[in-house]
């Protein structure tokens, strides 16, 4: 399984394989919980996936700054269960990201509103 490995690790692994490679793409267990209704949000905080211990794969996270406009294209409030707590991620684009020399125009994972509220509340309790 390649779950949890970095993109570089997977690319290196695939490049070292000789012969036929078969990929199995599996849909979510309950596709009815996923919404593909697009909506926009303004970021109230800055986010860097490489500093987030909860994101399932840092390489597919979307970095954004406070004030950025994000277009949410897919979301599921019960996406990922960690330690009996549902942690959910949204797929988003950063609007006005047209610099094709960087990955700014690619979609990536961002913490859901629910996840970020839980994280903020936990930090308040700790401090």
mmCIF file of C-alpha atoms in Angstrom:
data_model
loop_
_atom_site.group_PDB
_atom_site.id
_atom_site.type_symbol
_atom_site.label_atom_id
_atom_site.label_comp_id
_atom_site.label_asym_id
_atom_site.label_seq_id
_atom_site.Cartn_x
_atom_site.Cartn_y
_atom_site.Cartn_z
ATOM 1 C CA UNK A 1 0.000 0.000 0.000
ATOM 2 C CA UNK A 2 1.197 3.526 -0.764
ATOM 3 C CA UNK A 3 -1.199 5.191 1.669
ATOM 4 C CA UNK A 4 0.536 7.890 3.675
ATOM 5 C CA UNK A 5 3.685 7.997 1.548
ATOM 6 C CA UNK A 6 4.942 11.138 -0.160
ATOM 7 C CA UNK A 7 4.516 11.770 -3.854
ATOM 8 C CA UNK A 8 8.299 11.580 -4.334
ATOM 9 C CA UNK A 9 8.403 8.170 -2.644
ATOM 10 C CA UNK A 10 5.619 6.818 -4.874
ATOM 11 C CA UNK A 11 7.250 8.213 -8.039
ATOM 12 C CA UNK A 12 10.588 6.638 -7.090
ATOM 13 C CA UNK A 13 8.878 3.344 -6.315
ATOM 14 C CA UNK A 14 7.069 3.312 -9.669
ATOM 15 C CA UNK A 15 10.161 4.317 -11.638
ATOM 16 C CA UNK A 16 12.067 1.331 -10.211
ATOM 17 C CA UNK A 17 9.436 -1.231 -11.230
ATOM 18 C CA UNK A 18 9.928 -3.300 -14.377
ATOM 19 C CA UNK A 19 6.954 -4.675 -16.247
ATOM 20 C CA UNK A 20 3.251 -3.950 -16.134
ATOM 21 C CA UNK A 21 1.782 -1.693 -13.453
ATOM 22 C CA UNK A 22 -1.925 -1.944 -12.641
ATOM 23 C CA UNK A 23 -3.701 0.731 -10.630
ATOM 24 C CA UNK A 24 -6.860 0.047 -8.672
ATOM 25 C CA UNK A 25 -9.004 3.142 -8.253
ATOM 26 C CA UNK A 26 -11.752 2.645 -5.708
ATOM 27 C CA UNK A 27 -14.670 5.019 -5.153
ATOM 28 C CA UNK A 28 -15.496 6.204 -1.637
ATOM 29 C CA UNK A 29 -17.468 3.737 0.460
ATOM 30 C CA UNK A 30 -20.454 6.066 0.638
ATOM 31 C CA UNK A 31 -20.460 8.356 -2.386
ATOM 32 C CA UNK A 32 -23.731 9.954 -1.263
ATOM 33 C CA UNK A 33 -21.903 11.847 1.521
ATOM 34 C CA UNK A 34 -19.674 13.677 -0.950
ATOM 35 C CA UNK A 35 -20.907 16.944 -2.384
ATOM 36 C CA UNK A 36 -19.586 18.401 -5.607
ATOM 37 C CA UNK A 37 -21.488 21.660 -5.295
ATOM 38 C CA UNK A 38 -18.988 24.480 -5.854
ATOM 39 C CA UNK A 39 -18.875 27.392 -3.434
ATOM 40 C CA UNK A 40 -16.381 30.095 -2.495
ATOM 41 C CA UNK A 41 -14.838 31.041 0.836
ATOM 42 C CA UNK A 42 -12.395 33.703 1.969
ATOM 43 C CA UNK A 43 -9.564 32.313 4.083
ATOM 44 C CA UNK A 44 -9.650 33.618 7.651
ATOM 45 C CA UNK A 45 -6.226 32.134 8.400
ATOM 46 C CA UNK A 46 -3.073 31.093 6.557
ATOM 47 C CA UNK A 47 -2.428 27.384 6.000
ATOM 48 C CA UNK A 48 0.639 25.339 5.106
ATOM 49 C CA UNK A 49 0.034 21.583 4.719
ATOM 50 C CA UNK A 50 3.686 20.830 5.488
ATOM 51 C CA UNK A 51 3.113 22.133 9.035
ATOM 52 C CA UNK A 52 -0.106 20.149 9.564
ATOM 53 C CA UNK A 53 0.247 16.773 11.317
ATOM 54 C CA UNK A 54 -3.356 15.798 10.499
ATOM 55 C CA UNK A 55 -3.310 15.994 6.701
ATOM 56 C CA UNK A 56 -3.231 12.501 5.150
ATOM 57 C CA UNK A 57 -0.674 13.477 2.456
ATOM 58 C CA UNK A 58 1.221 16.763 2.686
ATOM 59 C CA UNK A 59 2.064 16.794 -1.037
ATOM 60 C CA UNK A 60 -1.583 17.163 -2.048
ATOM 61 C CA UNK A 61 -2.366 19.927 0.432
ATOM 62 C CA UNK A 62 -3.116 23.444 -0.814
ATOM 63 C CA UNK A 63 -1.130 26.288 0.730
ATOM 64 C CA UNK A 64 -3.072 29.532 1.117
ATOM 65 C CA UNK A 65 -2.822 32.870 2.887
ATOM 66 C CA UNK A 66 -5.361 34.758 4.955
ATOM 67 C CA UNK A 67 -7.637 36.680 2.599
ATOM 68 C CA UNK A 68 -7.241 34.291 -0.353
ATOM 69 C CA UNK A 69 -10.435 33.306 -2.157
ATOM 70 C CA UNK A 70 -10.811 29.524 -2.313
ATOM 71 C CA UNK A 71 -13.193 27.670 -4.620
ATOM 72 C CA UNK A 72 -14.387 24.513 -2.870
ATOM 73 C CA UNK A 73 -15.132 21.807 -5.432
ATOM 74 C CA UNK A 74 -15.586 18.664 -3.291
ATOM 75 C CA UNK A 75 -16.210 18.121 0.380
ATOM 76 C CA UNK A 76 -17.227 15.331 2.734
ATOM 77 C CA UNK A 77 -17.663 15.888 6.462
ATOM 78 C CA UNK A 78 -16.902 12.221 7.267
ATOM 79 C CA UNK A 79 -13.867 11.747 5.017
ATOM 80 C CA UNK A 80 -11.198 10.494 7.405
ATOM 81 C CA UNK A 81 -11.471 8.896 10.848
ATOM 82 C CA UNK A 82 -8.461 9.254 13.134
ATOM 83 C CA UNK A 83 -8.645 8.115 16.756
ATOM 84 C CA UNK A 84 -12.463 7.945 16.635
ATOM 85 C CA UNK A 85 -12.651 11.606 15.607
ATOM 86 C CA UNK A 86 -13.851 12.498 12.142
ATOM 87 C CA UNK A 87 -11.335 14.648 10.346
ATOM 88 C CA UNK A 88 -12.573 16.000 7.064
ATOM 89 C CA UNK A 89 -10.872 17.669 4.150
ATOM 90 C CA UNK A 90 -12.164 19.747 1.291
ATOM 91 C CA UNK A 91 -10.759 19.885 -2.218
ATOM 92 C CA UNK A 92 -10.192 23.468 -3.339
ATOM 93 C CA UNK A 93 -8.556 25.778 -5.852
ATOM 94 C CA UNK A 94 -7.062 29.115 -4.954
ATOM 95 C CA UNK A 95 -8.777 31.683 -7.162
ATOM 96 C CA UNK A 96 -6.692 34.028 -9.321
ATOM 97 C CA UNK A 97 -3.863 31.495 -9.324
ATOM 98 C CA UNK A 98 -2.665 31.594 -12.895
ATOM 99 C CA UNK A 99 1.093 31.225 -12.460
ATOM 100 C CA UNK A 100 1.707 28.051 -14.473
ATOM 101 C CA UNK A 101 5.354 27.889 -13.368
ATOM 102 C CA UNK A 102 4.183 26.796 -9.924
ATOM 103 C CA UNK A 103 1.522 24.434 -8.644
ATOM 104 C CA UNK A 104 -0.735 27.341 -7.668
ATOM 105 C CA UNK A 105 -3.349 26.459 -10.284
ATOM 106 C CA UNK A 106 -3.752 22.868 -9.029
ATOM 107 C CA UNK A 107 -6.485 21.747 -6.668
ATOM 108 C CA UNK A 108 -5.463 20.528 -3.246
ATOM 109 C CA UNK A 109 -6.766 19.484 0.146
ATOM 110 C CA UNK A 110 -7.612 22.057 2.796
ATOM 111 C CA UNK A 111 -9.004 21.493 6.300
ATOM 112 C CA UNK A 112 -12.779 21.648 6.421
ATOM 113 C CA UNK A 113 -14.478 24.365 8.419
ATOM 114 C CA UNK A 114 -15.499 21.716 10.965
ATOM 115 C CA UNK A 115 -11.926 20.429 11.337
ATOM 116 C CA UNK A 116 -10.461 23.916 11.723
ATOM 117 C CA UNK A 117 -13.053 24.846 14.368
ATOM 118 C CA UNK A 118 -12.209 21.686 16.349
ATOM 119 C CA UNK A 119 -8.503 22.483 16.077
ATOM 120 C CA UNK A 120 -9.012 26.114 17.207
ATOM 121 C CA UNK A 121 -11.177 25.053 20.158
ATOM 122 C CA UNK A 122 -8.580 22.484 21.236
ATOM 123 C CA UNK A 123 -5.807 25.097 21.112
ATOM 124 C CA UNK A 124 -7.913 27.432 23.295
ATOM 125 C CA UNK A 125 -8.398 24.676 25.878
ATOM 126 C CA UNK A 126 -4.688 23.843 25.919
ATOM 127 C CA UNK A 127 -3.521 27.447 26.369
#
